[in-house]
N, CA and C of each residue as an Amber inpcrd file, in Angstrom:
protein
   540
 129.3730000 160.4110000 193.4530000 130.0720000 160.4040000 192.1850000
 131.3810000 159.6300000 192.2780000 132.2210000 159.6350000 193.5700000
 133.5370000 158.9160000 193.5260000 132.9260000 157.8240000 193.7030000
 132.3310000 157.1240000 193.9520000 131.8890000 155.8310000 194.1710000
 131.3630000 155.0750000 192.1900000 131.2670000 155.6140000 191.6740000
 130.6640000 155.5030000 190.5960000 132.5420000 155.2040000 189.6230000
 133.2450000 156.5470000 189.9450000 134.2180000 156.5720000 189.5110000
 135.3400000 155.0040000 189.7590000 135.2030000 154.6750000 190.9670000
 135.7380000 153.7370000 191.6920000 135.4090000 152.4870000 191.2260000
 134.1080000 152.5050000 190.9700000 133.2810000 151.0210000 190.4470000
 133.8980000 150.9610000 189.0260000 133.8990000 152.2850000 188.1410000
 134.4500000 152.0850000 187.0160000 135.7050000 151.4270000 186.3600000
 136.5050000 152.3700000 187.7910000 137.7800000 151.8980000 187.6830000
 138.1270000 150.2640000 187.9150000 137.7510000 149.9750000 188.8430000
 137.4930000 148.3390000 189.2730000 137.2400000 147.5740000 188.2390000
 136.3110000 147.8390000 187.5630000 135.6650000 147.3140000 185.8300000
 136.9520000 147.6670000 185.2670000 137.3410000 148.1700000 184.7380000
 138.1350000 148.2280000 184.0190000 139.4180000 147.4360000 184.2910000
 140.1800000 147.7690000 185.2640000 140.9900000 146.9820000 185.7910000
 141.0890000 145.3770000 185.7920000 139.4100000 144.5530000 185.9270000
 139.1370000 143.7610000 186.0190000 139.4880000 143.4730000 184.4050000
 138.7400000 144.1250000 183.6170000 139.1350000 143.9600000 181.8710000
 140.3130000 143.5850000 181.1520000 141.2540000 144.5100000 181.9040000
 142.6240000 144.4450000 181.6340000 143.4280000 143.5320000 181.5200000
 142.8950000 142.6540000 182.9520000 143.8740000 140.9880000 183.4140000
 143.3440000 139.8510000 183.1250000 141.7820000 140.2590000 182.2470000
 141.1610000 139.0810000 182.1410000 141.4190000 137.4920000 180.9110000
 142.6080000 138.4720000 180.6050000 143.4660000 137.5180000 179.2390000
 144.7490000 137.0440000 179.9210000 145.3120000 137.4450000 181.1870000
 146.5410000 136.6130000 181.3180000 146.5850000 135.2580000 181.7420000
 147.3910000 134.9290000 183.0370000 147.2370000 133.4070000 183.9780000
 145.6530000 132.5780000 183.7750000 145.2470000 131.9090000 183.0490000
 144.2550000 131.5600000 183.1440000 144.6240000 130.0760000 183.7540000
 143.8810000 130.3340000 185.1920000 143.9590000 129.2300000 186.3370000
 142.4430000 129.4220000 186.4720000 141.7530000 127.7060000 185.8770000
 140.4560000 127.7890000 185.6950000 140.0410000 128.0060000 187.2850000
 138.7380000 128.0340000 187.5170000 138.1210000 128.7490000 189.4420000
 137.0010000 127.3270000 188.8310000 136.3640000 126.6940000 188.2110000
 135.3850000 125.4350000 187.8650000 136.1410000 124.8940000 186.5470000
 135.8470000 123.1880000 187.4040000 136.5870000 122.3480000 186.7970000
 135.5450000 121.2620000 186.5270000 135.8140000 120.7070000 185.8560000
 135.0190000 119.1040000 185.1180000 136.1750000 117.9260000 185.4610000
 136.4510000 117.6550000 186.0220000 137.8950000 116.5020000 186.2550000
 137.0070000 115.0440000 185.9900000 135.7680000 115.1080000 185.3210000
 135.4080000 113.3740000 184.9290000 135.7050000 113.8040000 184.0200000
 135.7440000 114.8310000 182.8260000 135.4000000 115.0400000 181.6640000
 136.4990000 115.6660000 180.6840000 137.2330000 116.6360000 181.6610000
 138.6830000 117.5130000 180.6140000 139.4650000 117.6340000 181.8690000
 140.4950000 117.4170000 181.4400000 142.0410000 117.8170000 182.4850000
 141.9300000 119.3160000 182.5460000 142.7090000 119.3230000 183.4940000
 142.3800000 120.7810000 184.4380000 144.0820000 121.5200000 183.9440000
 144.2030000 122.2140000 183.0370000 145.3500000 123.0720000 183.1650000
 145.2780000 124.3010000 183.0190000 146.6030000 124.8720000 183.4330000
 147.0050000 126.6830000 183.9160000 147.3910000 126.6210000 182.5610000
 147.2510000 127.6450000 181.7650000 147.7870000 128.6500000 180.9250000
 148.2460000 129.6950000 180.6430000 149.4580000 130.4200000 179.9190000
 149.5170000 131.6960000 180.0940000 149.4560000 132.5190000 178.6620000
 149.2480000 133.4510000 178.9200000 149.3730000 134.9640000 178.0560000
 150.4830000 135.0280000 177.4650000 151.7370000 134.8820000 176.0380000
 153.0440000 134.7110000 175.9610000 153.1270000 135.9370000 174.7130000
 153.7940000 136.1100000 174.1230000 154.6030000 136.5660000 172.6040000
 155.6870000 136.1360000 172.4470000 156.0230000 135.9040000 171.1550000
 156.8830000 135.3470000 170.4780000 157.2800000 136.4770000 169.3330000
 158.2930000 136.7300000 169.7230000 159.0860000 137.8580000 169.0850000
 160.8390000 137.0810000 168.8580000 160.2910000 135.8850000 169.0090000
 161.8490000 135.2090000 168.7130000 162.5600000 135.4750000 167.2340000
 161.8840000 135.4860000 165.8780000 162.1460000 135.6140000 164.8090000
 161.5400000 134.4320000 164.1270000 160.8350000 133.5070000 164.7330000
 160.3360000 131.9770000 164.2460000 159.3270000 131.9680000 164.8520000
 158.4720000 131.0910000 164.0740000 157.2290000 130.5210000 164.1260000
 157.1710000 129.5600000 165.0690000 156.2240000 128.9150000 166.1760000
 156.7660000 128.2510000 167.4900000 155.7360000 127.0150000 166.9050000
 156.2110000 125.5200000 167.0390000 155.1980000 124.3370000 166.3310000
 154.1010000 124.6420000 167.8090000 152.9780000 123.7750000 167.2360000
 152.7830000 122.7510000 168.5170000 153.1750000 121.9040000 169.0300000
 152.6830000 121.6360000 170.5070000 153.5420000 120.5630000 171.1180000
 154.6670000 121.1860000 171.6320000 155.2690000 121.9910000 171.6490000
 156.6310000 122.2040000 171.7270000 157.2270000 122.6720000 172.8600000
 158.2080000 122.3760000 173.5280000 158.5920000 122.9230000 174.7980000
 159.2960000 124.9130000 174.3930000 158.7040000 125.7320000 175.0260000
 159.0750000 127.6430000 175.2360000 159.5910000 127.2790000 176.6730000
 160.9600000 128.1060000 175.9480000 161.2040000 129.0040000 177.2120000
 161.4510000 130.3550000 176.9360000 161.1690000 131.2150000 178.3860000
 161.4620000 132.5500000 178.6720000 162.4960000 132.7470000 177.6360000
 161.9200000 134.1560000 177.1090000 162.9120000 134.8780000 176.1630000
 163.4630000 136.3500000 176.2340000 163.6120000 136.4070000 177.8630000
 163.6720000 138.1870000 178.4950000 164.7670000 138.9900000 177.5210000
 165.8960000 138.2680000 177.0460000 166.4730000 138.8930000 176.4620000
 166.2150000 139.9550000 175.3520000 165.0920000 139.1300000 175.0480000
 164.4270000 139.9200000 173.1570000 163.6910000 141.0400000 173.2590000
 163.3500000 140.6190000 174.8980000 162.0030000 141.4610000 175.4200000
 162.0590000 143.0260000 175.3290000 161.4970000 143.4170000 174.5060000
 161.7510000 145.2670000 174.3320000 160.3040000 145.7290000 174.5180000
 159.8830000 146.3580000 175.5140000 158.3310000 146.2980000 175.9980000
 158.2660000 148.1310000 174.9710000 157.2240000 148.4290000 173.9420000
 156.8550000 149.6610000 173.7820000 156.4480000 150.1610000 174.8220000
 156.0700000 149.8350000 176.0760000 155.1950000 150.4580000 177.1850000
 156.7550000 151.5050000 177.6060000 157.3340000 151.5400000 177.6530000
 158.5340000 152.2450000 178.2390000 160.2760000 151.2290000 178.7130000
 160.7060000 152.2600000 179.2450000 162.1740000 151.2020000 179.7920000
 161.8580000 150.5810000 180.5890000 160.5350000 150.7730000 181.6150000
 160.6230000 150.1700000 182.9020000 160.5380000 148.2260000 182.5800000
 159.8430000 148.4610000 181.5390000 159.3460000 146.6140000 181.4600000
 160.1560000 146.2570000 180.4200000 161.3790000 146.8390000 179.9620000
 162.5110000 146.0680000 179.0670000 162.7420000 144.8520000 179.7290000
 163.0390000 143.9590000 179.2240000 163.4710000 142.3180000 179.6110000
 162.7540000 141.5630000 180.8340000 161.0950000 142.4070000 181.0860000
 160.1290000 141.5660000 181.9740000 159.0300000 141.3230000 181.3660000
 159.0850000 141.4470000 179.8910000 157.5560000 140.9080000 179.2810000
 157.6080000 139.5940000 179.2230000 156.6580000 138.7550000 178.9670000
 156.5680000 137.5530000 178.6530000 156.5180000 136.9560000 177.6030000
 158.0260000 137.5520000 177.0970000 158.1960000 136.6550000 175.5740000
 158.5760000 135.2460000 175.7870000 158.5440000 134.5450000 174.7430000
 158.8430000 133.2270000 174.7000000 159.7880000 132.9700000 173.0360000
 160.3540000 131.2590000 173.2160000 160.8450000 131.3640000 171.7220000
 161.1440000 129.5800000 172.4070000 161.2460000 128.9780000 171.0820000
 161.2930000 127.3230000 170.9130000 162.5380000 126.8470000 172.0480000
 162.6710000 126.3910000 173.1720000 163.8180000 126.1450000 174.2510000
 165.0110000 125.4410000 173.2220000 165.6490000 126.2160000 173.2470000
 167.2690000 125.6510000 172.2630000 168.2760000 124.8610000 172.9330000
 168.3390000 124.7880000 174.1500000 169.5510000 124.0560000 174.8620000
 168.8920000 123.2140000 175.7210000 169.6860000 121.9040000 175.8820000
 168.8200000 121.2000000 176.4180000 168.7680000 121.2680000 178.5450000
 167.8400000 121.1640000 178.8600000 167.7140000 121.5650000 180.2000000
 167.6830000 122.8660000 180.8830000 167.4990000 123.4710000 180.2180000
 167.4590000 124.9450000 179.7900000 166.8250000 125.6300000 181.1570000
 167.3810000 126.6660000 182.2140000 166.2930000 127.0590000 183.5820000
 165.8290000 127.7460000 183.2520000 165.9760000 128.1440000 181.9210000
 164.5260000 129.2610000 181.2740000 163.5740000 128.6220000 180.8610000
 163.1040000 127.5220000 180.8620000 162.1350000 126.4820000 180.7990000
 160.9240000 126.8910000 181.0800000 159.7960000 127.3860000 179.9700000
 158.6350000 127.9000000 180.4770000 157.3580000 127.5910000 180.5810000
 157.4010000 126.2050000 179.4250000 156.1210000 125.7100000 179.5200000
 156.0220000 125.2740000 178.0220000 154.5540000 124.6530000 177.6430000
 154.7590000 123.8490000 176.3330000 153.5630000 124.6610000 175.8200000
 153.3880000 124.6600000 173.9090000 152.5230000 125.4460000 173.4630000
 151.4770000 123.8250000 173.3220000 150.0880000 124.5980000 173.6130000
 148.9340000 124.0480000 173.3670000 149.2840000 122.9620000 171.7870000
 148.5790000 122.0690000 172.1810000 148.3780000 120.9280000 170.6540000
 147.1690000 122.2340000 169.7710000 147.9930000 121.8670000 168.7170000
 146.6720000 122.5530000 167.3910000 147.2410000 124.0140000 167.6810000
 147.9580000 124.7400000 168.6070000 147.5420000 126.1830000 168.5660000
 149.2050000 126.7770000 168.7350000 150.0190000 126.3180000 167.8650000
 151.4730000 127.0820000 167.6870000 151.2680000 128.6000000 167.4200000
 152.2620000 129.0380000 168.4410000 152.1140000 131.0220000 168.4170000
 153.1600000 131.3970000 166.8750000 152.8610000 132.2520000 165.9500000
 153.7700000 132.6320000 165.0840000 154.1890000 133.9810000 165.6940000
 155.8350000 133.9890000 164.8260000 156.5400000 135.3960000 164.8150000
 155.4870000 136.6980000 165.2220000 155.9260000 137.3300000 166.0670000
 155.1010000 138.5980000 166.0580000 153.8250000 138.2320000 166.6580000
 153.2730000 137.1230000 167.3920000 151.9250000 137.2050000 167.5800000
 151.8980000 136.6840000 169.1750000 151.1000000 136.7120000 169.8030000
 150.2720000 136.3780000 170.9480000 149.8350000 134.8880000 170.9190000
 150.3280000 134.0770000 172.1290000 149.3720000 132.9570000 172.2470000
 149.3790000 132.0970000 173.5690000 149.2050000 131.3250000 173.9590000
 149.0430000 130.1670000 174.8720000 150.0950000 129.3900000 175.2320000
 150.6050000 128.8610000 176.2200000 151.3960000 127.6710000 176.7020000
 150.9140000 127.4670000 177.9900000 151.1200000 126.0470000 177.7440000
 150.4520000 125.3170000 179.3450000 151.6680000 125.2710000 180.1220000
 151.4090000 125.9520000 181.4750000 152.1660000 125.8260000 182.3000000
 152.1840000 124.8870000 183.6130000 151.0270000 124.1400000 183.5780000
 150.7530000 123.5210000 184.5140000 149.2920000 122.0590000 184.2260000
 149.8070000 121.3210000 184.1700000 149.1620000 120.3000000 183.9480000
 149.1330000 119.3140000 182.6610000 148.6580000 118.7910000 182.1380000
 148.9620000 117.4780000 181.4430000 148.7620000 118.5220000 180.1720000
 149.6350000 117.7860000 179.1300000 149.9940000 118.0340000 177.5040000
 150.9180000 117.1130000 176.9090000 150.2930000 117.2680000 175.5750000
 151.0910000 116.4130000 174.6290000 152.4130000 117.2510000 174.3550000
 153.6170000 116.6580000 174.1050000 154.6160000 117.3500000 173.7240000
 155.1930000 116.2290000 173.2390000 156.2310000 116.3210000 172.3560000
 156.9360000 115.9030000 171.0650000 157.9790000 115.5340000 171.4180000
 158.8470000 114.0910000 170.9340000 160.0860000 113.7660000 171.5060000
 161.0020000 113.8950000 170.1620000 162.2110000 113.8240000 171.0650000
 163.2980000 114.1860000 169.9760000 163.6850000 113.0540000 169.2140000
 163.7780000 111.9930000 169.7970000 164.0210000 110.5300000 168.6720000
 163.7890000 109.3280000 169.5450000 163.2050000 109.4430000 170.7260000
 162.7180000 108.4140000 171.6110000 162.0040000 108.5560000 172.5250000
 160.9110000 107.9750000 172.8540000 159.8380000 108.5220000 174.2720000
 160.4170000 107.8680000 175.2750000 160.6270000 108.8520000 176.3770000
 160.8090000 109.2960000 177.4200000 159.9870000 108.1840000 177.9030000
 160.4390000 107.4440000 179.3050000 160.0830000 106.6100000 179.9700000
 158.8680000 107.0380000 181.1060000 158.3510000 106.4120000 181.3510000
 156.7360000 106.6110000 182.1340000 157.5960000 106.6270000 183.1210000
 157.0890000 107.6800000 184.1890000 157.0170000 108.0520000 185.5490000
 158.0140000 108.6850000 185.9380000 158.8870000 108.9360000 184.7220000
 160.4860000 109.4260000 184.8550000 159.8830000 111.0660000 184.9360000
 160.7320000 112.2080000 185.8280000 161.0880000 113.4950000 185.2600000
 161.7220000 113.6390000 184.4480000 161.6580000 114.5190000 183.0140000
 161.6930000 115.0510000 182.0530000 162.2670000 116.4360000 182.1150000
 162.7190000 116.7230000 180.9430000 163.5240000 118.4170000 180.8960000
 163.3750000 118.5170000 179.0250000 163.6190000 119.6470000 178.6680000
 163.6530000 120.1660000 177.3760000 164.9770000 119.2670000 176.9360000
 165.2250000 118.8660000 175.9080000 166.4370000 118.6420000 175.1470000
 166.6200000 119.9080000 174.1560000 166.8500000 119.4860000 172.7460000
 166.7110000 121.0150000 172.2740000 165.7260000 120.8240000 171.1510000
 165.8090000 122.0010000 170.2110000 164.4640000 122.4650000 169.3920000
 162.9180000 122.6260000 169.7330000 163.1500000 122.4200000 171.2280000
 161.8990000 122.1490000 171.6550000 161.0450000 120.9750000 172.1000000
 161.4450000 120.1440000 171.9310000 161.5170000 118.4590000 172.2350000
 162.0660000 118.1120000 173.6860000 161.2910000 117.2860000 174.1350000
 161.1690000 116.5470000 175.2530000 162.1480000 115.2260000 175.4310000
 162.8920000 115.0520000 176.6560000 163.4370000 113.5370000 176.7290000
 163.8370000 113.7840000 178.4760000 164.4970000 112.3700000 178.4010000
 164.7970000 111.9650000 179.5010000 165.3470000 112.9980000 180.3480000
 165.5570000 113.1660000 181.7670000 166.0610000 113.9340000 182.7580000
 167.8220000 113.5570000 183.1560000 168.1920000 114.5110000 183.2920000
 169.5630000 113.6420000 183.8780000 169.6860000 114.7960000 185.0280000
 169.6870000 113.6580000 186.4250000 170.0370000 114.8630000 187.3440000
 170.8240000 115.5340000 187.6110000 172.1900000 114.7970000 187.1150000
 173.2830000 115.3280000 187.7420000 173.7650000 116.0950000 186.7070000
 172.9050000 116.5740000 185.7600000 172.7620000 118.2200000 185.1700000
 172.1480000 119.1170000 184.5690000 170.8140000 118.6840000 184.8030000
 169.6820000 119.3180000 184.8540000 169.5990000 120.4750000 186.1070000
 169.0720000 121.5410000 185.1530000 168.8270000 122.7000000 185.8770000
 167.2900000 123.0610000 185.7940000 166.4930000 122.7440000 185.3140000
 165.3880000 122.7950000 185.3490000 164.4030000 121.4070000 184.4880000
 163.1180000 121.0870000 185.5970000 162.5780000 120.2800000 185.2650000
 161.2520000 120.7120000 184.5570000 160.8740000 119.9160000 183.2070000
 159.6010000 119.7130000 182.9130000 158.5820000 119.5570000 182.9620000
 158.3680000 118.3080000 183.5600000 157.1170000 117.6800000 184.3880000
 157.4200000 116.4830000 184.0650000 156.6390000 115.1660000 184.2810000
 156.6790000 113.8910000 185.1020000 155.6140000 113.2520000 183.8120000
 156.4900000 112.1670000 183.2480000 155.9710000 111.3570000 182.3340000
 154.5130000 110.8450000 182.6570000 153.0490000 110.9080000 182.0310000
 152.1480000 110.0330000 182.5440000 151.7610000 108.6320000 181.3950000
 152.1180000 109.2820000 180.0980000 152.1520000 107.9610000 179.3740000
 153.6860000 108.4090000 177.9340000 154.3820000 107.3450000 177.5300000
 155.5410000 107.8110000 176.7980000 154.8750000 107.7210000 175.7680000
 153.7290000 107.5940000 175.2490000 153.4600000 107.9380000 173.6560000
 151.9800000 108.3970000 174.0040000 151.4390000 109.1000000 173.3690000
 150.2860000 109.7980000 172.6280000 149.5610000 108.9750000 172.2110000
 149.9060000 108.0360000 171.4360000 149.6230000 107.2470000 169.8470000
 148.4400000 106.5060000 170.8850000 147.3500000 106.0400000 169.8950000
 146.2590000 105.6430000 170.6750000 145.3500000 106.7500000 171.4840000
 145.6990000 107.9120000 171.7290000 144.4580000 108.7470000 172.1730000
 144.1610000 109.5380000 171.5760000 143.3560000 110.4550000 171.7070000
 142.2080000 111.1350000 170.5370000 143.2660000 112.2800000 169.9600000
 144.0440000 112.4460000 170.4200000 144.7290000 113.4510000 169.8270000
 145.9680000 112.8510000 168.8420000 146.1350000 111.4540000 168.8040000
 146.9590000 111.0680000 168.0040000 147.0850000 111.7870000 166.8230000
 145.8320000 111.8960000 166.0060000 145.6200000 112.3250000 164.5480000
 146.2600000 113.7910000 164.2840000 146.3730000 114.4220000 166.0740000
 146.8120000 116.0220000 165.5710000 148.2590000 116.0050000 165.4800000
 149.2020000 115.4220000 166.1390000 150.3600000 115.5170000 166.3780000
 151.2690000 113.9460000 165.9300000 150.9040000 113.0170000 165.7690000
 151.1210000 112.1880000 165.2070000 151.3920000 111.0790000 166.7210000
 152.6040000 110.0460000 166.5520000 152.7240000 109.1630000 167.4090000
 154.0150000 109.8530000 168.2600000 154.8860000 110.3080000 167.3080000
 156.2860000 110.4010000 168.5090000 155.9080000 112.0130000 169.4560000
 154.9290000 111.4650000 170.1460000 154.6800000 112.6610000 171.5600000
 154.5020000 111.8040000 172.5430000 154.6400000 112.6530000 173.6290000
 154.7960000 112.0960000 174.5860000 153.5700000 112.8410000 175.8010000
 152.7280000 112.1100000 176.4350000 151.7830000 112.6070000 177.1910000
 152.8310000 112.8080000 178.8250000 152.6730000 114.6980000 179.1490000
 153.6280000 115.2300000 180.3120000 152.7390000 115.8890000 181.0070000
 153.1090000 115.7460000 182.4150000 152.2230000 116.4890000 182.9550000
 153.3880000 117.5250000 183.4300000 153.2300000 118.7650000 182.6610000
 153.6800000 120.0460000 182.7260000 153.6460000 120.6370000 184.2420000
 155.3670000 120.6600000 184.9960000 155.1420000 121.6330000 185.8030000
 156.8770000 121.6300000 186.2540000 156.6400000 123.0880000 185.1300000
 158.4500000 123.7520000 185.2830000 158.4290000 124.0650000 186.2580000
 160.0960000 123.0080000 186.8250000 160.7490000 123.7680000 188.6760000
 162.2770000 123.7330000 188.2190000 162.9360000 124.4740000 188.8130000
 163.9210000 124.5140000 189.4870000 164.5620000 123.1430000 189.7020000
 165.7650000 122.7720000 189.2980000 165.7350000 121.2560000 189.7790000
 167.1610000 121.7260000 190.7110000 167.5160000 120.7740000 191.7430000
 168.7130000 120.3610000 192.3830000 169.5920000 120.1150000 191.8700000
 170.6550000 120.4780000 192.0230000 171.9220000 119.6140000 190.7620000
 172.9760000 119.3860000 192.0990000 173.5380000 118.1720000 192.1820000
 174.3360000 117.7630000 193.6250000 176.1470000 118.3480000 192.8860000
């Protein structure tokens, strides 16, 4: 009977986590880019676009589960300052999270994201500017990085039509940057 109990529990457990970090285990790399995603809420007070650079929003974070997970849920809200080390990742094209709801940001690997009034130069590192918009890096005060330009406009690939021309194709992967 504990063995039965045990298997259950395992199932279940398994149920539980099966919506967070989604780090695909089979990949197609002739066919679709390979990116990490995460599990977020947006309890910022605003609606989050697509395209858009989130960062961490621990502050807002008021978990109903109890005090223990006050300011460790994984809220998010549109990155407001530019270079921001709360820098968390960009929301999916087509799939902006609204107020109050649950959704997606790529945390790791290629996405379209949106520039603020000029695309960002190919091969350059990148950081949030503000509203959520993407631009150039500056090291010597940047506190956290974006990811690494692979083309400075969008315009011309299949996703042009969703987001228009001023995006910028990034390959998403928030670090920590050096500041001398």
């Amino acid at each position: 009977m504990k063995k039965y109990i045990f298997v259950i529990f395992a199932f279940l457990l398994l149920i539980g986590t099966a919506n967070a970090t989604n780090i695909p285990v089979a990949t197609d790399p002739k066919n679709y880019p390979t990116v990490w995603t995460e599990l977020v809420y947006n309890g910022s007070g605003s609606d989050i676009a697509t395209g858009r650079v989130v960062q961490w929003d621990f502050d807002t974070s008021d978990s109903d589960a109890g005090t223990i997970f006050d300011d460790m849920c994984p809220w998010v809200k549109t990155a407001d300052a530019a270079n921001d080390i709360w820098t968390a990742g960009v929301t999916t094209i087509g799939q902006g999270i609204t107020n109050g709801n649950v959704g997606r940001i790529i945390i790791h690997g290629p996405a379209v994201v949106h520039n603020n009034s000029s695309a960002p130069t190919v091969d350059t590192v990148v950081a949030t500017t503000n509203s959520g918009y993407v631009g150039a890096n500056t090291p010597s005060t940047d506190t956290k990085n974006l990811g690494v330009v692979i083309k400075a406009s969008a315009a011309g690939n299949d996703v042009e039509a969703d987001v228009g021309a001023a995006s910028s194709l990034i390959y998403i992967d928030p670090t920590l940057a050096t500041t001398s």
